[in-house]
PDB file of C-alpha atoms and ligand atoms in Angstrom:
ATOM      1  CA  MET A 281       0.814  16.436  -5.668  1.00 87.00           C
ATOM      2  CA  ASP A 282       2.911  16.656  -2.492  1.00 96.00           C
ATOM      3  CA  MET A 283       6.056  18.581  -3.303  1.00 98.00           C
ATOM      4  CA  LEU A 284       7.706  17.972   0.086  1.00 98.00           C
ATOM      5  CA  GLU A 285       7.257  14.846   2.149  1.00 98.00           C
ATOM      6  CA  PHE A 286       8.754  14.207   5.531  1.00 98.00           C
ATOM      7  CA  ASP A 287       7.871  10.774   6.747  1.00 98.00           C
ATOM      8  CA  ALA A 288       8.508   9.958  10.401  1.00 98.00           C
ATOM      9  CA  VAL A 289      11.716  11.993  10.317  1.00 98.00           C
ATOM     10  CA  ALA A 290      14.069  12.037  13.277  1.00 98.00           C
ATOM     11  CA  VAL A 291      17.350  13.852  13.551  1.00 98.00           C
ATOM     12  CA  ARG A 292      19.925  13.186  16.258  1.00 98.00           C
ATOM     13  CA  TYR A 293      23.150  15.214  15.913  1.00 97.00           C
ATOM     14  CA  PRO A 294      26.440  13.488  16.670  1.00 96.00           C
ATOM     15  CA  ASP A 295      26.714  15.097  20.088  1.00 96.00           C
ATOM     16  CA  GLY A 296      23.423  13.345  21.009  1.00 96.00           C
ATOM     17  CA  THR A 297      21.062  16.289  20.661  1.00 96.00           C
ATOM     18  CA  GLN A 298      17.709  15.030  19.469  1.00 97.00           C
ATOM     19  CA  ALA A 299      16.677  17.875  17.136  1.00 98.00           C
ATOM     20  CA  LEU A 300      13.598  16.229  15.613  1.00 98.00           C
ATOM     21  CA  ARG A 301      11.353  13.422  16.645  1.00 97.00           C
ATOM     22  CA  GLU A 302       8.857  11.544  14.437  1.00 96.00           C
ATOM     23  CA  VAL A 303       7.922  14.543  12.254  1.00 98.00           C
ATOM     24  CA  SER A 304       5.632  13.694   9.424  1.00 98.00           C
ATOM     25  CA  LEU A 305       4.537  16.392   7.055  1.00 98.00           C
ATOM     26  CA  ALA A 306       3.398  16.597   3.437  1.00 98.00           C
ATOM     27  CA  VAL A 307       3.404  19.980   1.753  1.00 98.00           C
ATOM     28  CA  PRO A 308       1.394  20.170  -1.455  1.00 98.00           C
ATOM     29  CA  ALA A 309       2.696  22.007  -4.459  1.00 97.00           C
ATOM     30  CA  GLY A 310       2.162  25.791  -4.307  1.00 97.00           C
ATOM     31  CA  GLN A 311       1.626  25.915  -0.512  1.00 98.00           C
ATOM     32  CA  PHE A 312       3.149  28.641   1.626  1.00 98.00           C
ATOM     33  CA  CYS A 313       3.922  26.642   4.718  1.00 98.00           C
ATOM     34  CA  VAL A 314       5.374  28.409   7.711  1.00 98.00           C
ATOM     35  CA  VAL A 315       7.309  26.514  10.366  1.00 97.00           C
ATOM     36  CA  LEU A 316       6.783  28.199  13.692  1.00 95.00           C
ATOM     37  CA  GLY A 317       8.722  27.705  16.869  1.00 93.00           C
ATOM     38  CA  SER A 318      11.030  29.333  19.367  1.00 91.00           C
ATOM     39  CA  SER A 319      14.819  29.127  19.084  1.00 92.00           C
ATOM     40  CA  GLY A 320      16.070  25.613  19.290  1.00 94.00           C
ATOM     41  CA  ALA A 321      12.673  24.051  18.347  1.00 95.00           C
ATOM     42  CA  GLY A 322      14.170  22.324  15.282  1.00 97.00           C
ATOM     43  CA  LYS A 323      13.037  24.644  12.447  1.00 97.00           C
ATOM     44  CA  SER A 324      16.465  24.965  10.765  1.00 96.00           C
ATOM     45  CA  THR A 325      17.054  21.301  11.148  1.00 98.00           C
ATOM     46  CA  LEU A 326      13.796  20.536   9.325  1.00 98.00           C
ATOM     47  CA  LEU A 327      14.509  23.031   6.537  1.00 98.00           C
ATOM     48  CA  ARG A 328      18.132  21.802   6.102  1.00 97.00           C
ATOM     49  CA  MET A 329      16.990  18.277   5.445  1.00 97.00           C
ATOM     50  CA  VAL A 330      15.196  19.382   2.305  1.00 97.00           C
ATOM     51  CA  ASN A 331      18.461  20.177   0.491  1.00 94.00           C
ATOM     52  CA  GLY A 332      20.406  17.462   2.285  1.00 96.00           C
ATOM     53  CA  LEU A 333      22.500  19.651   4.536  1.00 95.00           C
ATOM     54  CA  VAL A 334      21.284  17.512   7.458  1.00 97.00           C
ATOM     55  CA  ALA A 335      20.566  13.813   6.914  1.00 96.00           C
ATOM     56  CA  PRO A 336      17.705  12.237   8.874  1.00 97.00           C
ATOM     57  CA  SER A 337      18.794   9.576  11.366  1.00 97.00           C
ATOM     58  CA  GLY A 338      15.369   8.060  10.873  1.00 97.00           C
ATOM     59  CA  GLY A 339      12.591   8.382   8.375  1.00 98.00           C
ATOM     60  CA  THR A 340      12.710   9.795   4.867  1.00 98.00           C
ATOM     61  CA  VAL A 341      12.512  13.154   3.074  1.00 98.00           C
ATOM     62  CA  ARG A 342      11.259  13.526  -0.469  1.00 98.00           C
ATOM     63  CA  VAL A 343      11.263  16.519  -2.823  1.00 98.00           C
ATOM     64  CA  ALA A 344       8.973  16.165  -5.815  1.00 97.00           C
ATOM     65  CA  GLY A 345       8.781  12.449  -5.132  1.00 97.00           C
ATOM     66  CA  VAL A 346      12.561  11.997  -5.115  1.00 97.00           C
ATOM     67  CA  ARG A 347      14.130  10.765  -1.900  1.00 98.00           C
ATOM     68  CA  VAL A 348      16.835  13.137  -0.582  1.00 98.00           C
ATOM     69  CA  GLU A 349      20.017  11.052  -0.265  1.00 97.00           C
ATOM     70  CA  PRO A 350      23.609  11.440  -1.389  1.00 95.00           C
ATOM     71  CA  ARG A 351      23.062  10.170  -4.950  1.00 96.00           C
ATOM     72  CA  SER A 352      20.050  12.362  -5.610  1.00 97.00           C
ATOM     73  CA  LEU A 353      21.433  15.559  -3.978  1.00 95.00           C
ATOM     74  CA  ARG A 354      22.631  17.235  -7.123  1.00 91.00           C
ATOM     75  CA  GLY A 355      19.329  16.955  -8.924  1.00 93.00           C
ATOM     76  CA  VAL A 356      17.346  17.809  -5.759  1.00 95.00           C
ATOM     77  CA  ARG A 357      19.385  20.964  -5.028  1.00 93.00           C
ATOM     78  CA  ALA A 358      18.931  22.256  -8.519  1.00 91.00           C
ATOM     79  CA  ARG A 359      15.192  22.367  -7.777  1.00 94.00           C
ATOM     80  CA  ILE A 360      15.456  24.355  -4.547  1.00 96.00           C
ATOM     81  CA  GLY A 361      15.937  28.040  -4.017  1.00 96.00           C
ATOM     82  CA  MET A 362      17.331  29.029  -0.615  1.00 95.00           C
ATOM     83  CA  ILE A 363      16.776  32.222   1.379  1.00 95.00           C
ATOM     84  CA  HIS A 364      18.842  32.752   4.495  1.00 93.00           C
ATOM     85  CA  GLN A 365      18.512  34.813   7.672  1.00 90.00           C
ATOM     86  CA  GLN A 366      21.877  36.445   7.153  1.00 88.00           C
ATOM     87  CA  PHE A 367      21.212  36.777   3.435  1.00 87.00           C
ATOM     88  CA  ASN A 368      24.370  34.735   2.592  1.00 91.00           C
ATOM     89  CA  LEU A 369      25.290  37.158  -0.217  1.00 93.00           C
ATOM     90  CA  VAL A 370      28.799  38.021  -1.454  1.00 92.00           C
ATOM     91  CA  PRO A 371      29.058  41.527   0.105  1.00 94.00           C
ATOM     92  CA  ARG A 372      31.870  42.775  -2.202  1.00 95.00           C
ATOM     93  CA  SER A 373      30.111  41.689  -5.327  1.00 93.00           C
ATOM     94  CA  THR A 374      27.402  43.571  -7.177  1.00 94.00           C
ATOM     95  CA  VAL A 375      23.694  42.972  -6.885  1.00 95.00           C
ATOM     96  CA  ALA A 376      23.677  41.616 -10.465  1.00 94.00           C
ATOM     97  CA  ALA A 377      26.465  39.132  -9.678  1.00 92.00           C
ATOM     98  CA  ASN A 378      24.787  37.886  -6.578  1.00 94.00           C
ATOM     99  CA  VAL A 379      21.478  37.391  -8.324  1.00 95.00           C
ATOM    100  CA  LEU A 380      23.199  35.559 -11.170  1.00 93.00           C
ATOM    101  CA  CYS A 381      24.715  33.221  -8.512  1.00 90.00           C
ATOM    102  CA  GLY A 382      21.259  31.709  -8.309  1.00 92.00           C
ATOM    103  CA  ALA A 383      21.832  30.301 -11.781  1.00 89.00           C
ATOM    104  CA  LEU A 384      25.053  28.404 -10.716  1.00 85.00           C
ATOM    105  CA  PRO A 385      23.492  24.960 -10.840  1.00 81.00           C
ATOM    106  CA  ARG A 386      22.741  25.561 -14.516  1.00 83.00           C
ATOM    107  CA  VAL A 387      25.904  27.348 -15.799  1.00 82.00           C
ATOM    108  CA  GLY A 388      28.536  25.697 -13.593  1.00 78.00           C
ATOM    109  CA  THR A 389      31.015  27.401 -11.317  1.00 77.00           C
ATOM    110  CA  ALA A 390      33.845  27.678 -13.831  1.00 75.00           C
ATOM    111  CA  ALA A 391      31.772  29.559 -16.372  1.00 74.00           C
ATOM    112  CA  ALA A 392      30.338  31.717 -13.621  1.00 72.00           C
ATOM    113  CA  MET A 393      33.840  32.740 -12.445  1.00 72.00           C
ATOM    114  CA  LEU A 394      34.462  33.882 -15.943  1.00 75.00           C
ATOM    115  CA  GLY A 395      31.253  35.800 -15.948  1.00 75.00           C
ATOM    116  CA  LEU A 396      29.884  33.737 -18.775  1.00 79.00           C
ATOM    117  CA  PHE A 397      26.172  33.861 -18.110  1.00 84.00           C
ATOM    118  CA  PRO A 398      24.086  33.523 -21.163  1.00 87.00           C
ATOM    119  CA  ALA A 399      22.063  36.566 -22.178  1.00 89.00           C
ATOM    120  CA  PRO A 400      18.593  35.059 -21.133  1.00 91.00           C
ATOM    121  CA  LEU A 401      19.929  34.542 -17.663  1.00 92.00           C
ATOM    122  CA  ARG A 402      21.224  38.087 -17.471  1.00 92.00           C
ATOM    123  CA  ARG A 403      17.850  39.402 -18.676  1.00 94.00           C
ATOM    124  CA  LYS A 404      16.223  37.245 -15.998  1.00 95.00           C
ATOM    125  CA  ALA A 405      18.412  38.713 -13.336  1.00 94.00           C
ATOM    126  CA  CYS A 406      17.442  42.212 -14.364  1.00 94.00           C
ATOM    127  CA  GLU A 407      13.792  41.258 -14.461  1.00 94.00           C
ATOM    128  CA  LEU A 408      13.995  39.835 -10.967  1.00 95.00           C
ATOM    129  CA  VAL A 409      15.799  42.801  -9.515  1.00 94.00           C
ATOM    130  CA  ALA A 410      13.010  44.945 -10.763  1.00 94.00           C
ATOM    131  CA  ALA A 411      10.364  42.428  -9.455  1.00 92.00           C
ATOM    132  CA  VAL A 412      11.740  42.666  -5.945  1.00 92.00           C
ATOM    133  CA  GLY A 413      11.473  46.455  -6.048  1.00 92.00           C
ATOM    134  CA  LEU A 414      15.064  47.553  -6.709  1.00 94.00           C
ATOM    135  CA  ASP A 415      15.789  49.869  -9.534  1.00 91.00           C
ATOM    136  CA  GLU A 416      18.251  49.409 -12.323  1.00 90.00           C
ATOM    137  CA  ALA A 417      20.881  51.545 -10.649  1.00 92.00           C
ATOM    138  CA  HIS A 418      21.130  48.898  -7.914  1.00 93.00           C
ATOM    139  CA  LEU A 419      22.347  46.198 -10.381  1.00 94.00           C
ATOM    140  CA  ALA A 420      25.881  47.609 -10.368  1.00 94.00           C
ATOM    141  CA  ARG A 421      25.938  48.476  -6.640  1.00 95.00           C
ATOM    142  CA  ARG A 422      27.941  46.393  -4.126  1.00 96.00           C
ATOM    143  CA  VAL A 423      25.732  44.401  -1.834  1.00 96.00           C
ATOM    144  CA  ARG A 424      27.530  45.601   1.264  1.00 96.00           C
ATOM    145  CA  ASP A 425      26.260  49.156   0.543  1.00 96.00           C
ATOM    146  CA  LEU A 426      22.627  48.091   0.765  1.00 96.00           C
ATOM    147  CA  SER A 427      20.272  48.029   3.696  1.00 94.00           C
ATOM    148  CA  GLY A 428      19.288  44.742   5.260  1.00 94.00           C
ATOM    149  CA  GLY A 429      15.901  44.911   3.591  1.00 94.00           C
ATOM    150  CA  GLN A 430      17.426  45.556   0.173  1.00 95.00           C
ATOM    151  CA  GLN A 431      19.942  42.714   0.684  1.00 96.00           C
ATOM    152  CA  GLN A 432      17.130  40.300   1.464  1.00 94.00           C
ATOM    153  CA  ARG A 433      15.370  41.431  -1.708  1.00 95.00           C
ATOM    154  CA  VAL A 434      18.518  40.427  -3.544  1.00 96.00           C
ATOM    155  CA  GLY A 435      18.393  37.134  -1.695  1.00 96.00           C
ATOM    156  CA  ILE A 436      14.832  36.576  -2.919  1.00 96.00           C
ATOM    157  CA  ALA A 437      15.784  37.492  -6.533  1.00 96.00           C
ATOM    158  CA  ARG A 438      18.688  34.990  -6.335  1.00 96.00           C
ATOM    159  CA  ALA A 439      16.497  32.217  -4.992  1.00 96.00           C
ATOM    160  CA  PHE A 440      14.051  32.549  -7.867  1.00 96.00           C
ATOM    161  CA  MET A 441      16.663  32.820 -10.696  1.00 95.00           C
ATOM    162  CA  LEU A 442      15.946  29.314 -11.984  1.00 93.00           C
ATOM    163  CA  ASP A 443      12.230  29.290 -11.101  1.00 94.00           C
ATOM    164  CA  PRO A 444      12.632  26.490  -8.654  1.00 96.00           C
ATOM    165  CA  PRO A 445       9.546  24.431  -7.692  1.00 97.00           C
ATOM    166  CA  VAL A 446      10.611  24.767  -4.031  1.00 98.00           C
ATOM    167  CA  VAL A 447      11.917  27.664  -2.009  1.00 98.00           C
ATOM    168  CA  ILE A 448      13.228  27.198   1.504  1.00 98.00           C
ATOM    169  CA  ALA A 449      13.460  30.309   3.593  1.00 97.00           C
ATOM    170  CA  ASP A 450      15.201  30.000   6.985  1.00 96.00           C
ATOM    171  CA  GLU A 451      14.084  32.831   9.197  1.00 95.00           C
ATOM    172  CA  PRO A 452      14.250  35.223   6.243  1.00 95.00           C
ATOM    173  CA  VAL A 453      13.136  38.332   8.250  1.00 94.00           C
ATOM    174  CA  ALA A 454      14.830  37.642  11.535  1.00 92.00           C
ATOM    175  CA  SER A 455      17.330  40.435  11.017  1.00 89.00           C
ATOM    176  CA  LEU A 456      14.850  43.013   9.679  1.00 91.00           C
ATOM    177  CA  ASP A 457      12.562  45.523  11.339  1.00 92.00           C
ATOM    178  CA  PRO A 458       8.774  44.837  11.320  1.00 92.00           C
ATOM    179  CA  ARG A 459       7.920  47.041   8.379  1.00 92.00           C
ATOM    180  CA  THR A 460      10.707  45.701   6.247  1.00 93.00           C
ATOM    181  CA  SER A 461       9.826  42.165   7.280  1.00 94.00           C
ATOM    182  CA  ARG A 462       6.323  42.665   5.899  1.00 95.00           C
ATOM    183  CA  GLU A 463       7.630  44.026   2.600  1.00 93.00           C
ATOM    184  CA  VAL A 464       9.998  41.114   2.202  1.00 93.00           C
ATOM    185  CA  LEU A 465       7.347  38.517   3.109  1.00 96.00           C
ATOM    186  CA  ASP A 466       4.850  40.223   0.753  1.00 94.00           C
ATOM    187  CA  LEU A 467       7.419  39.944  -2.067  1.00 94.00           C
ATOM    188  CA  LEU A 468       8.204  36.367  -1.315  1.00 96.00           C
ATOM    189  CA  ARG A 469       4.552  35.351  -1.168  1.00 97.00           C
ATOM    190  CA  ARG A 470       3.678  37.243  -4.333  1.00 95.00           C
ATOM    191  CA  ARG A 471       6.480  35.710  -6.326  1.00 94.00           C
ATOM    192  CA  ALA A 472       5.684  32.244  -5.013  1.00 96.00           C
ATOM    193  CA  ARG A 473       1.982  32.560  -5.953  1.00 96.00           C
ATOM    194  CA  GLU A 474       2.796  33.848  -9.388  1.00 95.00           C
ATOM    195  CA  ARG A 475       5.108  30.857 -10.017  1.00 95.00           C
ATOM    196  CA  GLY A 476       3.196  28.198  -8.139  1.00 97.00           C
ATOM    197  CA  THR A 477       6.271  27.774  -5.925  1.00 98.00           C
ATOM    198  CA  THR A 478       6.047  25.625  -2.807  1.00 98.00           C
ATOM    199  CA  VAL A 479       7.530  27.512   0.121  1.00 98.00           C
ATOM    200  CA  LEU A 480       8.758  26.247   3.425  1.00 98.00           C
ATOM    201  CA  CYS A 481       9.544  29.249   5.555  1.00 98.00           C
ATOM    202  CA  SER A 482      10.580  29.309   9.205  1.00 97.00           C
ATOM    203  CA  LEU A 483       9.612  32.258  11.364  1.00 94.00           C
ATOM    204  CA  HIS A 484       9.445  32.905  15.065  1.00 88.00           C
ATOM    205  CA  GLN A 485       6.981  35.790  14.864  1.00 88.00           C
ATOM    206  CA  VAL A 486       3.430  34.552  15.357  1.00 90.00           C
ATOM    207  CA  ASP A 487       1.779  37.555  13.869  1.00 91.00           C
ATOM    208  CA  LEU A 488       3.765  37.266  10.649  1.00 94.00           C
ATOM    209  CA  ALA A 489       3.110  33.478  10.419  1.00 94.00           C
ATOM    210  CA  ARG A 490      -0.633  34.119  10.757  1.00 94.00           C
ATOM    211  CA  GLU A 491      -0.556  36.898   8.191  1.00 95.00           C
ATOM    212  CA  TYR A 492       1.414  35.143   5.461  1.00 96.00           C
ATOM    213  CA  ALA A 493       1.007  31.391   5.855  1.00 97.00           C
ATOM    214  CA  ASP A 494      -1.403  29.166   4.005  1.00 97.00           C
ATOM    215  CA  ARG A 495      -0.583  26.662   6.709  1.00 97.00           C
ATOM    216  CA  ILE A 496       1.272  26.772   9.966  1.00 97.00           C
ATOM    217  CA  VAL A 497       3.281  23.897  11.365  1.00 97.00           C
ATOM    218  CA  ALA A 498       4.648  24.472  14.855  1.00 95.00           C
ATOM    219  CA  LEU A 499       7.563  22.666  16.458  1.00 96.00           C
ATOM    220  CA  ARG A 500       8.497  22.522  20.086  1.00 94.00           C
ATOM    221  CA  HIS A 501      11.491  20.518  21.277  1.00 95.00           C
ATOM    222  CA  GLY A 502      11.650  18.781  17.929  1.00 97.00           C
ATOM    223  CA  ARG A 503       8.048  17.615  17.883  1.00 96.00           C
ATOM    224  CA  MET A 504       5.192  18.886  15.765  1.00 96.00           C
ATOM    225  CA  VAL A 505       2.727  20.388  18.164  1.00 93.00           C
ATOM    226  CA  PHE A 506       0.392  22.051  15.681  1.00 94.00           C
ATOM    227  CA  ASP A 507      -0.468  21.668  11.969  1.00 96.00           C
ATOM    228  CA  GLY A 508      -3.320  23.709  10.610  1.00 95.00           C
ATOM    229  CA  PRO A 509      -4.557  26.904   8.947  1.00 96.00           C
ATOM    230  CA  PRO A 510      -3.603  30.219  10.454  1.00 94.00           C
ATOM    231  CA  ALA A 511      -7.171  30.745  11.703  1.00 92.00           C
ATOM    232  CA  ALA A 512      -6.871  27.652  13.903  1.00 91.00           C
ATOM    233  CA  CYS A 513      -3.701  28.888  15.511  1.00 87.00           C
ATOM    234  CA  HIS A 514      -5.400  30.173  18.658  1.00 82.00           C
ATOM    235  CA  PRO A 515      -3.751  31.597  21.758  1.00 78.00           C
ATOM    236  CA  SER A 516      -4.018  28.189  23.440  1.00 79.00           C
ATOM    237  CA  VAL A 517      -1.948  26.677  20.648  1.00 79.00           C
ATOM    238  CA  LEU A 518       0.610  29.388  21.031  1.00 79.00           C
ATOM    239  CA  SER A 519       1.080  28.755  24.710  1.00 81.00           C
ATOM    240  CA  THR A 520       1.805  25.161  23.721  1.00 79.00           C
ATOM    241  CA  VAL A 521       4.340  26.286  21.078  1.00 81.00           C
ATOM    242  CA  TYR A 522       6.004  28.961  23.273  1.00 81.00           C
ATOM    243  CA  GLY A 523       6.279  27.352  26.526  1.00 73.00           C
ATOM    244  CA  HIS A 524       3.383  27.317  28.980  1.00 56.00           C
ATOM    245  CA  ALA A 525       2.922  23.614  28.352  1.00 45.00           C
ATOM    246  CA  ARG A 526       5.010  20.972  29.971  1.00 43.00           C
ATOM    247  CA  ASP A 527       8.347  20.614  28.242  1.00 44.00           C
ATOM    248  CA  GLY A 528       8.530  18.218  25.386  1.00 41.00           C
ATOM    249  CA  GLN A 529       4.899  17.098  25.610  1.00 41.00           C
ATOM    250  CA  PRO A 530       2.996  17.037  22.384  1.00 39.00           C
ATOM    251  CA  MET A 531      -0.090  18.713  23.741  1.00 39.00           C
ATOM    252  CA  LEU A 532      -2.050  19.320  20.535  1.00 40.00           C
ATOM    253  CA  ARG A 533      -2.163  18.197  17.079  1.00 41.00           C
ATOM    254  CA  GLU A 534      -4.622  19.501  14.534  1.00 36.00           C
ATOM    255  CA  VAL A 535      -4.326  18.226  11.016  1.00 38.00           C
ATOM    256  CA  ALA A 536      -5.160  20.398   8.043  1.00 35.00           C
ATOM    257  CA  SER A 537      -7.979  19.066   5.982  1.00 32.00           C
TER     258      SER A 537
HETATM  259  P1  ADP B 646      15.743  26.378  15.410  1.00 73.18           P
HETATM  260  O1  ADP B 646      16.028  26.619  13.957  1.00 73.18           O
HETATM  261  O2  ADP B 646      14.322  26.176  15.665  1.00 73.18           O
HETATM  262  O3  ADP B 646      16.325  27.422  16.226  1.00 73.18           O
HETATM  263  P2  ADP B 646      17.632  24.149  15.216  1.00 73.18           P
HETATM  264  O4  ADP B 646      17.050  23.212  14.192  1.00 73.18           O
HETATM  265  O5  ADP B 646      18.734  25.052  14.766  1.00 73.18           O
HETATM  266  O6  ADP B 646      16.383  24.950  15.892  1.00 73.18           O
HETATM  267  O7  ADP B 646      18.148  23.359  16.521  1.00 73.18           O
HETATM  268  C1  ADP B 646      17.330  22.327  17.057  1.00 73.18           C
HETATM  269  C2  ADP B 646      18.321  21.688  18.222  1.00 73.18           C
HETATM  270  O8  ADP B 646      19.405  21.012  17.647  1.00 73.18           O
HETATM  271  C3  ADP B 646      18.790  22.767  19.213  1.00 73.18           C
HETATM  272  O9  ADP B 646      18.848  22.128  20.467  1.00 73.18           O
HETATM  273  C4  ADP B 646      20.187  22.997  18.649  1.00 73.18           C
HETATM  274  O10 ADP B 646      21.075  23.395  19.701  1.00 73.18           O
HETATM  275  C5  ADP B 646      20.589  21.644  18.126  1.00 73.18           C
HETATM  276  N1  ADP B 646      21.560  21.652  16.972  1.00 73.18           N
HETATM  277  C6  ADP B 646      21.472  22.365  15.856  1.00 73.18           C
HETATM  278  N2  ADP B 646      22.463  22.125  14.988  1.00 73.18           N
HETATM  279  C7  ADP B 646      23.307  21.286  15.692  1.00 73.18           C
HETATM  280  C8  ADP B 646      24.522  20.647  15.416  1.00 73.18           C
HETATM  281  N3  ADP B 646      25.169  20.851  14.222  1.00 73.18           N
HETATM  282  N4  ADP B 646      25.081  19.884  16.337  1.00 73.18           N
HETATM  283  C9  ADP B 646      24.476  19.611  17.537  1.00 73.18           C
HETATM  284  N5  ADP B 646      23.316  20.182  17.859  1.00 73.18           N
HETATM  285  C10 ADP B 646      22.708  21.009  16.983  1.00 73.18           C
END
């Protein structure tokens, strides 16, 4: 089954910027799909359409067969975990509170403000904190006192709180050093494999994309210029993605079997 479907999607922002053009992509359940491209290529725009933060100006987006549109948003968002480049945690709150925030779609904001998380969710948060390699002492620490790598571990734990079928990771390692980036991507991939989670993850580092992706989709100037397994992502493809080709020309399209 295809968990994510983009069908001839185009995005034009109100100021006239054409961020995506005719992008069609179907991501099967359980795939770790990396969206590769330089800054401004359209990666964030593509990812943000999955949870309805950006609406397509043409074409359709489906999550688990459900079209993403205003009336389906609530249901769709409950099935998506998000991991952000700048972590998007609450710095003054504890690790435990931040991880529990991932359960907001289930418990509701009012109950959450009162700290009324049911015991199974609290146990789940503890289990996840351990699974991302933080020890119990971290639960009560404030997020602002953690390193970037530790903060992104918290971000991963939060994203998996409700075992979502889909996780969207928007440049999750852009603010981390190479070693920490690998640790974080290892964790993300391991958790996703264990849970059968479909991951759409944007990266701008080619080596990391090749190492972690089941499939690489590359964007340039809002067009898909490559779609295939990491092994097919040759240097010639990369020059297309990163700029030695003529601007805006779709030079190459390989389709994964
Ligand atoms: P990437 O994530 O690959 O860096 P983005 O999806 O953020 O690319 O941006 C794609 C293009 O759309 C860029 O030209 C960017 O400047 C533009 N863009 C992004 N968000 C907006 C917005 N809210 N309004 C206008 N243009 C935008």
